[in-house]
Short mmCIF file of C-alpha atoms and ligand atoms in Angstrom, two decimals:
data_model
loop_
_atom_site.label_atom_id
_atom_site.label_comp_id
_atom_site.label_asym_id
_atom_site.label_seq_id
_atom_site.Cartn_x
_atom_site.Cartn_y
_atom_site.Cartn_z
CA MET A 1 0.00 0.00 0.00
CA ALA A 2 1.48 3.36 -1.05
CA GLU A 3 1.78 5.91 1.72
CA HIS A 4 1.63 9.69 1.69
CA ALA A 5 1.46 12.15 4.54
CA VAL A 6 -1.59 13.71 2.87
CA VAL A 7 -3.92 12.36 0.19
CA ILE A 8 -6.09 14.81 -1.71
CA ALA A 9 -9.23 13.58 -3.47
CA GLY A 10 -9.70 15.65 -6.65
CA ALA A 11 -7.32 17.64 -8.85
CA GLY A 12 -9.61 20.54 -9.67
CA PRO A 13 -8.43 24.08 -8.89
CA THR A 14 -8.70 23.54 -5.13
CA GLY A 15 -6.93 20.18 -5.05
CA LEU A 16 -4.15 21.42 -7.32
CA MET A 17 -3.56 24.56 -5.27
CA LEU A 18 -3.51 22.54 -2.06
CA ALA A 19 -1.10 20.01 -3.54
CA GLY A 20 1.26 22.85 -4.49
CA GLU A 21 1.01 24.43 -1.05
CA LEU A 22 1.71 21.14 0.73
CA ALA A 23 4.65 20.36 -1.56
CA LEU A 24 6.11 23.80 -0.81
CA GLY A 25 5.71 22.94 2.87
CA GLY A 26 7.83 19.81 2.31
CA VAL A 27 4.91 17.39 2.66
CA ASP A 28 4.67 14.10 0.77
CA VAL A 29 1.33 14.49 -1.01
CA GLY A 30 -0.64 12.22 -3.33
CA VAL A 31 -3.61 13.44 -5.38
CA VAL A 32 -6.29 11.06 -6.68
CA GLU A 33 -8.16 12.32 -9.74
CA GLN A 34 -10.77 10.47 -11.76
CA ARG A 35 -10.11 12.43 -14.97
CA ALA A 36 -7.50 10.94 -17.29
CA SER A 37 -5.84 14.31 -17.89
CA GLN A 38 -6.25 17.91 -16.76
CA ASP A 39 -8.39 18.63 -19.87
CA LEU A 40 -11.78 19.94 -18.90
CA PRO A 41 -14.74 19.66 -21.24
CA GLY A 42 -16.35 23.09 -21.17
CA SER A 43 -15.12 26.34 -19.79
CA ARG A 44 -16.88 26.59 -16.35
CA ALA A 45 -15.39 29.44 -14.26
CA GLY A 46 -14.55 32.56 -16.19
CA GLY A 47 -11.66 33.97 -14.24
CA LEU A 48 -9.90 35.22 -11.16
CA HIS A 49 -10.61 38.03 -8.76
CA SER A 50 -7.98 40.39 -7.43
CA ARG A 51 -7.27 38.55 -4.17
CA THR A 52 -6.73 35.25 -5.97
CA ILE A 53 -4.28 36.95 -8.33
CA GLU A 54 -2.50 38.31 -5.23
CA VAL A 55 -2.41 34.85 -3.67
CA LEU A 56 -0.81 33.46 -6.84
CA ASP A 57 1.58 36.41 -6.83
CA GLN A 58 2.58 35.45 -3.29
CA ARG A 59 3.86 32.19 -4.79
CA GLY A 60 5.52 33.92 -7.75
CA ILE A 61 3.16 32.41 -10.34
CA ALA A 62 0.65 35.22 -11.05
CA ASP A 63 2.38 36.15 -14.32
CA ARG A 64 1.69 32.70 -15.76
CA PHE A 65 -2.03 33.46 -15.50
CA LEU A 66 -1.88 37.17 -16.35
CA SER A 67 0.03 36.47 -19.56
CA GLU A 68 -2.72 34.17 -20.84
CA GLY A 69 -5.88 35.98 -19.73
CA GLN A 70 -7.63 39.29 -20.22
CA VAL A 71 -7.11 41.84 -17.46
CA ALA A 72 -10.45 43.58 -16.86
CA GLN A 73 -12.77 45.08 -14.28
CA VAL A 74 -14.68 41.89 -13.50
CA ALA A 75 -16.07 42.54 -10.02
CA GLY A 76 -19.80 43.08 -9.89
CA PHE A 77 -22.85 42.61 -7.72
CA ALA A 78 -26.12 41.37 -9.24
CA GLY A 79 -24.95 42.57 -12.63
CA VAL A 80 -23.81 46.00 -11.40
CA SER A 81 -20.17 46.50 -12.36
CA LEU A 82 -17.82 47.48 -9.53
CA ASP A 83 -14.63 49.19 -10.60
CA ILE A 84 -11.60 48.50 -8.39
CA SER A 85 -9.03 50.40 -10.44
CA ASP A 86 -8.44 52.82 -7.52
CA PHE A 87 -7.86 50.01 -4.98
CA PRO A 88 -4.54 49.83 -3.13
CA THR A 89 -3.28 46.59 -4.65
CA ARG A 90 -0.76 45.73 -7.34
CA HIS A 91 -3.63 44.00 -9.14
CA PRO A 92 -6.58 46.44 -9.10
CA TYR A 93 -8.49 44.29 -11.60
CA GLY A 94 -9.62 40.74 -12.26
CA LEU A 95 -8.60 38.33 -14.96
CA GLY A 96 -10.81 36.80 -17.63
CA LEU A 97 -9.41 33.28 -18.10
CA TRP A 98 -11.46 30.11 -18.51
CA GLN A 99 -11.15 27.41 -15.89
CA ASN A 100 -9.61 24.88 -18.30
CA HIS A 101 -6.66 27.25 -18.72
CA ILE A 102 -6.51 28.01 -14.99
CA GLU A 103 -6.33 24.29 -14.26
CA ARG A 104 -3.72 23.69 -16.97
CA ILE A 105 -1.47 26.42 -15.59
CA LEU A 106 -1.94 25.26 -11.99
CA ALA A 107 -1.19 21.67 -13.03
CA GLY A 108 1.98 22.90 -14.76
CA TRP A 109 3.11 24.50 -11.50
CA VAL A 110 2.24 21.42 -9.45
CA GLY A 111 4.17 19.34 -12.01
CA GLU A 112 7.33 21.25 -11.08
CA LEU A 113 6.90 20.27 -7.42
CA ALA A 114 7.16 16.89 -5.72
CA VAL A 115 3.52 15.77 -6.05
CA THR A 116 2.29 12.30 -7.07
CA ILE A 117 -0.95 12.35 -9.07
CA TYR A 118 -2.95 9.13 -9.41
CA ARG A 119 -5.15 9.69 -12.47
CA ARG A 120 -8.03 7.65 -13.92
CA ARG A 121 -9.19 6.43 -10.51
CA GLN A 122 -11.65 7.55 -7.91
CA VAL A 123 -11.58 7.69 -4.16
CA THR A 124 -14.41 5.27 -3.33
CA GLY A 125 -14.23 5.27 0.46
CA PHE A 126 -11.96 5.49 3.46
CA ALA A 127 -11.52 4.29 7.01
CA GLN A 128 -9.99 6.64 9.52
CA GLY A 129 -8.31 5.46 12.70
CA ASP A 130 -6.21 7.02 15.44
CA SER A 131 -3.01 7.02 13.45
CA GLY A 132 -4.16 7.55 9.89
CA VAL A 133 -6.64 7.05 7.07
CA ASP A 134 -6.87 4.15 4.62
CA VAL A 135 -8.13 5.58 1.35
CA GLU A 136 -9.86 3.13 -1.01
CA LEU A 137 -9.49 3.61 -4.75
CA SER A 138 -11.70 2.40 -7.60
CA ASP A 139 -8.87 0.24 -9.02
CA GLY A 140 -8.90 -1.89 -5.87
CA GLN A 141 -5.72 -0.32 -4.49
CA SER A 142 -5.61 1.75 -1.35
CA LEU A 143 -3.45 4.55 -0.04
CA ARG A 144 -2.42 5.21 3.53
CA ALA A 145 -2.24 8.80 4.74
CA GLU A 146 -2.20 10.83 7.92
CA TYR A 147 -4.86 13.14 6.48
CA LEU A 148 -7.34 12.97 3.61
CA VAL A 149 -8.60 16.22 2.10
CA GLY A 150 -11.79 16.13 0.03
CA CYS A 151 -11.32 18.57 -2.85
CA ASP A 152 -13.68 16.42 -4.88
CA GLY A 153 -16.28 19.02 -5.82
CA GLY A 154 -19.89 19.71 -4.90
CA ARG A 155 -20.95 16.06 -4.90
CA SER A 156 -17.98 15.19 -2.70
CA LEU A 157 -17.74 11.52 -1.86
CA VAL A 158 -15.37 12.37 0.97
CA ARG A 159 -17.92 14.72 2.56
CA LYS A 160 -20.72 12.16 2.23
CA ALA A 161 -18.64 9.21 3.46
CA ALA A 162 -17.51 11.25 6.45
CA GLY A 163 -21.19 11.90 7.23
CA ILE A 164 -20.61 15.66 7.29
CA GLU A 165 -23.90 17.49 6.92
CA PHE A 166 -24.40 19.85 4.01
CA PRO A 167 -27.26 22.10 5.05
CA GLY A 168 -28.60 24.91 2.92
CA TRP A 169 -31.17 25.77 0.30
CA ASP A 170 -32.53 23.83 -2.68
CA PRO A 171 -32.36 25.48 -6.10
CA THR A 172 -34.91 28.10 -7.13
CA THR A 173 -33.61 28.57 -10.66
CA SER A 174 -31.59 26.63 -13.22
CA SER A 175 -29.81 27.47 -16.44
CA LEU A 176 -28.47 25.48 -19.35
CA LEU A 177 -24.89 26.22 -20.21
CA ALA A 178 -23.27 24.95 -23.38
CA GLU A 179 -20.55 25.39 -25.96
CA VAL A 180 -21.85 24.79 -29.47
CA GLU A 181 -21.40 25.70 -33.11
CA MET A 182 -24.13 27.76 -34.79
CA ALA A 183 -25.06 27.82 -38.47
CA GLU A 184 -26.20 31.44 -38.15
CA GLU A 185 -24.36 34.31 -36.45
CA PRO A 186 -26.30 34.83 -33.19
CA GLU A 187 -27.20 38.05 -31.41
CA LEU A 188 -24.42 38.21 -28.84
CA GLY A 189 -24.82 39.71 -25.40
CA MET A 190 -27.28 39.51 -22.54
CA ARG A 191 -31.03 39.31 -22.78
CA ARG A 192 -33.63 39.36 -20.05
CA ASN A 193 -37.18 37.98 -20.23
CA ALA A 194 -39.85 36.62 -17.89
CA PHE A 195 -37.65 33.58 -17.01
CA GLY A 196 -34.56 35.60 -16.17
CA ILE A 197 -31.20 36.38 -17.76
CA HIS A 198 -29.74 34.69 -20.84
CA SER A 199 -26.51 35.28 -22.67
CA LEU A 200 -24.69 34.37 -25.85
CA GLY A 201 -20.95 34.90 -26.14
CA LYS A 202 -17.90 33.39 -27.74
CA VAL A 203 -15.41 31.15 -26.01
CA GLU A 204 -12.58 33.13 -27.64
CA TYR A 205 -12.64 36.82 -26.84
CA GLU A 206 -10.48 39.85 -26.17
CA ILE A 207 -11.03 42.85 -23.97
CA ARG A 208 -10.21 46.14 -25.64
CA ASP A 209 -10.79 49.43 -23.81
CA GLY A 210 -12.90 47.57 -21.26
CA GLU A 211 -15.18 46.11 -23.94
CA VAL A 212 -15.46 42.42 -24.81
CA VAL A 213 -14.60 41.95 -28.48
CA TYR A 214 -15.51 38.71 -30.31
CA THR A 215 -14.20 37.57 -33.67
CA ASP A 216 -16.59 36.23 -36.31
CA GLY A 217 -17.39 32.52 -36.17
CA GLY A 218 -16.02 30.20 -33.51
CA THR A 219 -17.58 28.33 -30.64
CA VAL A 220 -20.56 30.02 -28.99
CA ARG A 221 -21.10 29.91 -25.22
CA VAL A 222 -24.82 29.71 -24.56
CA MET A 223 -26.50 30.36 -21.22
CA VAL A 224 -30.30 30.10 -21.10
CA THR A 225 -32.29 30.26 -17.92
CA GLU A 226 -35.08 27.70 -17.75
CA PRO A 227 -38.68 28.64 -16.95
CA ASP A 228 -38.69 26.08 -14.11
CA VAL A 229 -35.90 24.34 -12.22
CA GLY A 230 -34.76 21.57 -14.57
CA PRO A 231 -34.22 17.88 -13.71
CA THR A 232 -30.91 16.61 -12.33
CA SER A 233 -30.35 14.44 -15.44
CA GLU A 234 -27.81 15.59 -18.06
CA PRO A 235 -29.43 18.07 -20.48
CA THR A 236 -29.60 17.32 -24.22
CA LEU A 237 -29.02 19.35 -27.39
CA ARG A 238 -32.75 19.19 -28.03
CA GLN A 239 -33.52 20.77 -24.64
CA LEU A 240 -30.96 23.47 -25.37
CA SER A 241 -32.55 24.12 -28.76
CA GLU A 242 -35.99 24.42 -27.13
CA GLY A 243 -34.57 26.73 -24.49
CA LEU A 244 -33.05 28.99 -27.15
CA ILE A 245 -36.23 29.07 -29.23
CA ALA A 246 -38.28 29.99 -26.14
CA VAL A 247 -36.06 33.02 -25.55
CA TYR A 248 -34.68 34.08 -28.96
CA GLY A 249 -37.35 32.62 -31.28
CA THR A 250 -34.61 30.58 -33.00
CA ASP A 251 -31.85 28.17 -32.07
CA TYR A 252 -29.52 29.75 -34.67
CA GLY A 253 -28.95 26.28 -36.15
CA ILE A 254 -27.00 24.91 -33.16
CA HIS A 255 -24.96 21.80 -33.72
CA SER A 256 -21.78 19.99 -32.62
CA PRO A 257 -21.98 20.70 -28.89
CA THR A 258 -18.74 20.11 -27.02
CA TRP A 259 -20.37 20.61 -23.64
CA ILE A 260 -23.93 20.94 -22.31
CA THR A 261 -24.56 21.22 -18.61
CA ARG A 262 -27.05 22.67 -16.17
CA PHE A 263 -26.24 24.84 -13.18
CA THR A 264 -28.52 25.98 -10.41
CA ASP A 265 -28.50 28.30 -7.43
CA MET A 266 -28.41 25.43 -4.94
CA THR A 267 -26.74 26.91 -1.88
CA ARG A 268 -25.17 24.62 0.70
CA GLN A 269 -22.21 24.57 3.05
CA ALA A 270 -20.53 21.76 4.97
CA ALA A 271 -21.39 22.03 8.67
CA ALA A 272 -17.79 21.14 9.54
CA TYR A 273 -14.66 21.53 7.41
CA ARG A 274 -12.82 19.00 9.54
CA GLN A 275 -13.73 15.70 11.07
CA GLY A 276 -10.67 14.14 12.69
CA ARG A 277 -8.26 13.29 9.88
CA ILE A 278 -10.68 14.31 7.14
CA LEU A 279 -10.82 17.87 5.79
CA LEU A 280 -12.92 19.51 3.08
CA ALA A 281 -12.04 22.39 0.76
CA GLY A 282 -13.50 24.13 -2.28
CA ASP A 283 -16.82 23.05 -3.78
CA ALA A 284 -16.75 19.98 -1.52
CA ALA A 285 -17.28 22.44 1.34
CA HIS A 286 -19.57 25.00 -0.33
CA VAL A 287 -21.78 25.30 -3.40
CA HIS A 288 -23.78 28.30 -4.58
CA SER A 289 -24.89 30.15 -7.70
CA PRO A 290 -22.00 31.12 -10.00
CA VAL A 291 -23.18 34.76 -9.95
CA GLY A 292 -20.25 36.99 -9.05
CA GLY A 293 -17.71 34.30 -10.04
CA GLN A 294 -16.61 33.44 -6.51
CA GLY A 295 -16.53 29.61 -6.40
CA LEU A 296 -13.13 28.79 -7.81
CA ASN A 297 -11.63 31.81 -6.08
CA THR A 298 -12.96 30.71 -2.69
CA GLY A 299 -11.69 27.16 -3.23
CA VAL A 300 -8.18 28.27 -4.19
CA GLN A 301 -8.07 30.51 -1.12
CA ASP A 302 -9.35 27.67 1.12
CA ALA A 303 -6.37 25.67 -0.12
CA VAL A 304 -3.93 28.49 0.67
CA ASN A 305 -5.37 28.81 4.18
CA LEU A 306 -5.18 25.08 4.85
CA GLY A 307 -1.90 24.13 3.14
CA TRP A 308 0.67 25.64 5.50
CA LYS A 309 -1.33 24.65 8.58
CA LEU A 310 -1.60 21.03 7.51
CA ALA A 311 2.08 21.01 6.51
CA GLN A 312 3.11 22.12 10.00
CA VAL A 313 0.84 19.60 11.71
CA VAL A 314 2.14 16.75 9.56
CA GLN A 315 5.70 17.82 10.34
CA ARG A 316 4.87 17.98 14.06
CA THR A 317 6.01 21.58 14.42
CA ALA A 318 2.49 22.72 15.31
CA PRO A 319 -0.25 20.95 17.27
CA GLU A 320 -3.22 19.33 15.55
CA SER A 321 -5.48 22.03 17.02
CA LEU A 322 -4.04 24.45 14.43
CA LEU A 323 -6.26 22.66 11.91
CA ASP A 324 -9.36 23.89 13.73
CA THR A 325 -8.45 27.46 12.76
CA TYR A 326 -9.05 26.38 9.15
CA HIS A 327 -12.78 25.90 9.78
CA ALA A 328 -12.91 28.92 12.11
CA GLU A 329 -11.43 31.18 9.43
CA ARG A 330 -12.75 29.79 6.16
CA HIS A 331 -16.30 28.74 7.10
CA PRO A 332 -17.40 32.37 7.70
CA VAL A 333 -15.79 33.47 4.41
CA ALA A 334 -17.81 30.98 2.35
CA ALA A 335 -20.93 31.60 4.46
CA ARG A 336 -20.72 35.23 3.37
CA VAL A 337 -20.26 34.17 -0.26
CA LEU A 338 -23.39 32.01 0.06
CA ARG A 339 -25.35 34.97 1.46
CA ASN A 340 -24.19 37.39 -1.20
CA THR A 341 -25.01 34.95 -4.03
CA MET A 342 -28.49 34.41 -2.58
CA ALA A 343 -29.01 38.17 -2.47
CA GLN A 344 -27.77 38.51 -6.04
CA VAL A 345 -29.98 35.70 -7.36
CA ALA A 346 -32.98 37.34 -5.71
CA LEU A 347 -32.06 40.74 -7.17
CA MET A 348 -31.71 39.29 -10.65
CA ARG A 349 -35.22 37.77 -10.75
CA ALA A 350 -37.47 38.86 -13.57
CA ASP A 351 -40.20 40.82 -11.84
CA ASP A 352 -41.04 44.51 -12.15
CA ARG A 353 -40.74 45.11 -8.43
CA ILE A 354 -37.42 43.28 -8.22
CA GLU A 355 -36.27 45.34 -11.19
CA ALA A 356 -37.15 48.48 -9.23
CA LEU A 357 -35.16 47.11 -6.30
CA ARG A 358 -32.24 46.32 -8.61
CA ASP A 359 -32.27 49.90 -9.86
CA THR A 360 -32.21 51.09 -6.25
CA VAL A 361 -29.26 48.85 -5.40
CA SER A 362 -27.52 49.98 -8.58
CA ASP A 363 -27.99 53.61 -7.48
CA LEU A 364 -26.56 52.81 -4.07
CA LEU A 365 -23.58 51.03 -5.58
CA SER A 366 -22.78 54.03 -7.74
CA MET A 367 -21.94 55.91 -4.52
CA ASP A 368 -18.32 55.69 -3.54
CA GLU A 369 -18.49 54.14 -0.06
CA PRO A 370 -20.93 51.30 -0.98
CA ARG A 371 -18.98 50.69 -4.20
CA ARG A 372 -15.72 50.35 -2.30
CA ARG A 373 -17.24 48.04 0.32
CA PHE A 374 -18.98 45.72 -2.11
CA ALA A 375 -16.08 45.70 -4.55
CA ALA A 376 -13.70 44.77 -1.72
CA MET A 377 -16.04 41.91 -0.80
CA MET A 378 -16.55 40.62 -4.34
CA SER A 379 -12.84 40.78 -5.19
CA GLY A 380 -11.90 39.02 -1.93
CA LEU A 381 -9.67 41.89 -0.84
CA ASP A 382 -11.53 42.62 2.39
CA ILE A 383 -11.24 39.15 3.94
CA HIS A 384 -10.68 39.53 7.65
CA TYR A 385 -9.94 36.57 9.91
CA ASP A 386 -10.97 37.25 13.47
CA LEU A 387 -7.65 37.20 15.31
CA GLY A 388 -8.87 39.43 18.10
CA GLU A 389 -8.69 43.13 18.85
CA GLY A 390 -5.83 45.24 17.66
CA HIS A 391 -4.35 47.09 14.70
CA PRO A 392 -6.60 46.98 11.58
CA LEU A 393 -3.98 44.88 9.78
CA LEU A 394 -4.42 42.01 12.23
CA GLY A 395 -6.13 39.14 10.38
CA ARG A 396 -6.13 41.07 7.09
CA ARG A 397 -4.06 40.57 3.94
CA MET A 398 -0.58 42.03 3.99
CA PRO A 399 -0.22 44.59 1.19
CA ASP A 400 2.50 43.92 -1.38
CA LEU A 401 4.66 46.88 -0.40
CA ASP A 402 7.89 47.95 -2.06
CA LEU A 403 10.45 47.56 0.70
CA VAL A 404 14.01 48.75 0.96
CA THR A 405 16.42 46.30 2.56
CA ALA A 406 20.16 46.21 3.08
CA ASN A 407 20.27 44.01 -0.02
CA GLY A 408 18.23 46.39 -2.15
CA PRO A 409 14.56 46.80 -3.06
CA LEU A 410 12.19 43.93 -2.35
CA ARG A 411 8.48 43.29 -2.74
CA VAL A 412 6.72 41.80 0.28
CA PHE A 413 5.13 39.07 -1.83
CA ALA A 414 8.58 37.93 -3.01
CA LEU A 415 9.22 36.92 0.62
CA LEU A 416 6.25 34.55 0.50
CA HIS A 417 7.23 32.55 -2.59
CA ASP A 418 8.37 29.57 -0.48
CA ALA A 419 5.22 29.69 1.71
CA ARG A 420 7.28 30.42 4.81
CA PRO A 421 6.23 32.91 7.49
CA VAL A 422 7.93 36.30 7.61
CA LEU A 423 8.55 38.65 10.50
CA LEU A 424 9.01 42.02 8.87
CA ASN A 425 10.78 44.45 11.14
CA LEU A 426 10.22 47.98 9.89
CA GLY A 427 11.68 49.60 13.01
CA GLU A 428 15.20 49.63 14.39
CA PRO A 429 17.22 46.91 12.56
CA GLY A 430 18.05 44.04 14.89
CA GLY A 431 15.32 45.15 17.30
CA LEU A 432 13.45 41.81 17.16
CA ASP A 433 14.74 38.34 17.92
CA ILE A 434 13.06 35.12 16.84
CA THR A 435 16.04 32.78 17.19
CA PRO A 436 13.97 29.85 18.61
CA TRP A 437 11.81 29.93 15.45
CA ALA A 438 14.68 30.59 13.03
CA ASP A 439 14.15 27.20 11.37
CA ARG A 440 10.53 28.11 10.60
CA ALA A 441 10.22 31.87 10.10
CA GLN A 442 12.30 34.48 8.26
CA LEU A 443 13.20 37.75 9.96
CA ILE A 444 13.64 40.63 7.56
CA ASP A 445 14.77 44.12 8.54
CA ALA A 446 13.39 46.60 6.04
CA LYS A 447 12.20 50.15 5.55
CA TYR A 448 9.02 51.27 3.92
CA VAL A 449 8.27 54.87 3.07
CA GLY A 450 4.75 55.43 1.94
CA ASP A 451 1.16 55.15 3.05
CA TRP A 452 -0.43 52.09 4.53
CA GLU A 453 -3.77 51.77 2.83
CA LEU A 454 -6.17 48.85 2.95
CA PRO A 455 -9.01 48.15 0.49
CA ALA A 456 -12.34 49.52 1.79
CA LEU A 457 -10.75 50.66 5.10
CA GLY A 458 -8.43 53.31 3.71
CA GLN A 459 -5.40 54.66 5.51
CA VAL A 460 -4.15 52.83 8.62
CA ALA A 461 -1.32 53.67 11.03
CA ALA A 462 2.11 52.41 9.96
CA PRO A 463 3.11 49.39 12.09
CA ALA A 464 6.63 48.95 13.50
CA ALA A 465 6.61 45.25 12.57
CA VAL A 466 4.28 42.62 11.15
CA LEU A 467 4.27 38.85 11.39
CA ILE A 468 2.99 37.50 8.09
CA ARG A 469 1.62 33.98 7.78
CA PRO A 470 2.46 31.92 4.68
CA ASP A 471 -1.04 32.66 3.32
CA GLY A 472 -0.28 36.39 3.40
CA TYR A 473 -2.47 37.30 6.38
CA VAL A 474 -1.08 39.32 9.27
CA ALA A 475 -0.79 37.34 12.52
CA TRP A 476 0.75 40.02 14.74
CA VAL A 477 1.39 43.76 14.52
CA GLY A 478 4.25 45.33 16.47
CA ASP A 479 4.09 48.71 18.15
CA GLY A 480 7.83 49.10 18.61
CA THR A 481 8.05 46.42 21.31
CA ASP A 482 7.85 42.64 21.04
CA THR A 483 4.76 42.36 23.24
CA GLY A 484 2.67 39.41 22.08
CA LEU A 485 5.19 38.25 19.47
CA ARG A 486 6.18 35.03 21.27
CA ASP A 487 2.53 34.12 21.75
CA ALA A 488 1.73 34.77 18.10
CA LEU A 489 4.72 32.74 16.93
CA THR A 490 3.74 29.87 19.23
CA THR A 491 0.07 29.99 18.19
CA TRP A 492 0.76 29.90 14.47
CA PHE A 493 4.11 28.19 14.09
CA GLY A 494 4.39 26.00 17.17
CA SER A 495 6.38 26.02 20.38
CA PRO A 496 9.96 27.25 20.28
C1 FAD B 501 -21.37 27.62 -15.01
C2 FAD B 501 -20.37 27.87 -13.96
C3 FAD B 501 -19.70 29.07 -13.95
C4 FAD B 501 -18.78 29.33 -12.96
N1 FAD B 501 -18.16 30.54 -12.95
C5 FAD B 501 -17.25 30.79 -11.98
C6 FAD B 501 -16.47 32.00 -12.00
O1 FAD B 501 -16.59 32.85 -12.90
N2 FAD B 501 -15.57 32.20 -11.00
C7 FAD B 501 -15.39 31.29 -10.02
O2 FAD B 501 -14.58 31.55 -9.11
N3 FAD B 501 -16.08 30.12 -9.99
C8 FAD B 501 -17.00 29.84 -10.95
N4 FAD B 501 -17.64 28.65 -10.96
C9 FAD B 501 -17.39 27.69 -9.90
C10 FAD B 501 -16.15 26.85 -10.15
O3 FAD B 501 -16.22 26.16 -11.38
C11 FAD B 501 -15.99 25.88 -8.99
O4 FAD B 501 -16.18 26.58 -7.79
C12 FAD B 501 -14.61 25.24 -9.00
O5 FAD B 501 -14.44 24.38 -10.09
C13 FAD B 501 -14.40 24.45 -7.71
O6 FAD B 501 -13.15 23.85 -7.74
P1 FAD B 501 -12.90 22.54 -6.90
O7 FAD B 501 -11.51 22.12 -7.22
O8 FAD B 501 -13.27 22.80 -5.48
O9 FAD B 501 -13.95 21.48 -7.44
P2 FAD B 501 -14.07 20.87 -8.90
O10 FAD B 501 -13.65 21.84 -9.93
O11 FAD B 501 -15.43 20.29 -8.99
O12 FAD B 501 -12.99 19.71 -8.92
C14 FAD B 501 -13.21 18.48 -8.27
C15 FAD B 501 -12.28 17.46 -8.89
O13 FAD B 501 -12.42 16.25 -8.20
C16 FAD B 501 -12.54 15.18 -9.11
N5 FAD B 501 -13.30 14.15 -8.40
C17 FAD B 501 -14.58 14.19 -7.98
N6 FAD B 501 -14.90 13.09 -7.29
C18 FAD B 501 -13.78 12.35 -7.23
C19 FAD B 501 -13.46 11.10 -6.61
N7 FAD B 501 -14.36 10.43 -5.87
N8 FAD B 501 -12.22 10.61 -6.77
C20 FAD B 501 -11.28 11.28 -7.49
N9 FAD B 501 -11.52 12.46 -8.10
C21 FAD B 501 -12.76 12.99 -7.94
C22 FAD B 501 -13.22 15.78 -10.30
O14 FAD B 501 -12.97 15.04 -11.49
C23 FAD B 501 -12.61 17.17 -10.34
O15 FAD B 501 -11.44 17.22 -11.12
C24 FAD B 501 -18.54 28.36 -11.95
C25 FAD B 501 -19.19 27.13 -12.00
C26 FAD B 501 -20.09 26.88 -13.00
C27 FAD B 501 -20.77 25.55 -13.05
#
């Protein structure tokens, strides 16, 4: 029986990101994926929000994505565009890039690290004991691990087999989504009718001056909302044709579909992200309407929150209880995503009164303060883990500042490429000592001249030092003394 410290079920965006994070943390990780290759039929998620681009930048791989996608203002709420170009981040935008490309690029990165991927087989069950988990595979083999992480999507076998509840709300609306060829050139863009919103676009596109530009011909991406919630069976080309005719009066001669699927606004969240040696991340832990494009982003960020914690627990530098902070921090983040998607779905309903309400919300969001707050939420830049009272930076993302060090200029995110914690001393050089943690955390003396500004919050007081976790969130803020530093180091990175 092959053994790994951690086995991940599923090599979607969440599983891949987690595999990379664990490998950076020096953990022996095996990933089980039922698909034969990383190829994904259909495009699914349409891109990345600002915070996810930052998270990738923290690992030094953001450029791989930026060079292939379309940088654009993608944040929005219930169809109201939210511009973040004035936000204090190196990436005040989102990225239009289909999920198949995101997965390919992530898989390329994981391929450079020490990760074993078992393809063409499923996780079919597991048995967890005091010392580990036996993971059963569909080919009759099994794997032994200390921890099993279910990154196996919304229908997660791991979640179900662990008996973790998945409470929430049944769907109220469904849409057919497909990629097809059309004999006639369709009317591209959005359309709204009594059933809801529909759209026709091209898989290949460019963004020029903020506008989506399609070339003639090519594969069409169809999204038609159904009059009633559709069945759970796989939709057919005929149903898609009927759906198009009901909305557009024609099916534009659709043929040769490469992908037809149905998505709904089913909204559910795992009651627990951890049960002993079993953890959940990504869609396995939360499902919701795709409105606002937050699913993949939330999954990738779950992985970045969990990876370094699990790595430390597996390596016995931190106690197992550190894993409980994963649920404590990430469950509220996804719960808020669930709430905001439910609000958006309600606001997008086809009804004159809802339309009046949508206009009202749109008016509100055109004002600066609401725009900044909602844009910070939708782009993931305002995430705040509750680490107690203190400086506003505590529990928030560390900005990617341009530092000056004895060795020259340095970006904060460059210090996070190896997923190791950083104590950044911006005060008197040599004023802080973390010798007992020297094997785990880096101590950098640096200077920063400039404002400290956080998305949505604005200007904050300059700290004398910050302890930055490998996921880029601030675990401790210094006031010129080392009060609380030992405790923070012990809490997050284990006893000296
Ligand atoms: C129409 C649509 C549009 C979307 N738009 C956006 C968007 O714009 N932005 C955004 O952020 N999100 C969007 N999403 C959501 C996004 O696609 C998901 O949130 C994302 O794919 C979740 O990633 P994941 O890795 O958690 O799960 P998945 O992508 O579902 O990956 C799970 C993986 O596990 C594998 N697997 C499953 N069961 C097993 C098993 N038992 N054994 C082994 N392998 C298994 C699967 O083959 C798969 O590769 C959209 C989704 C849809 C449907």
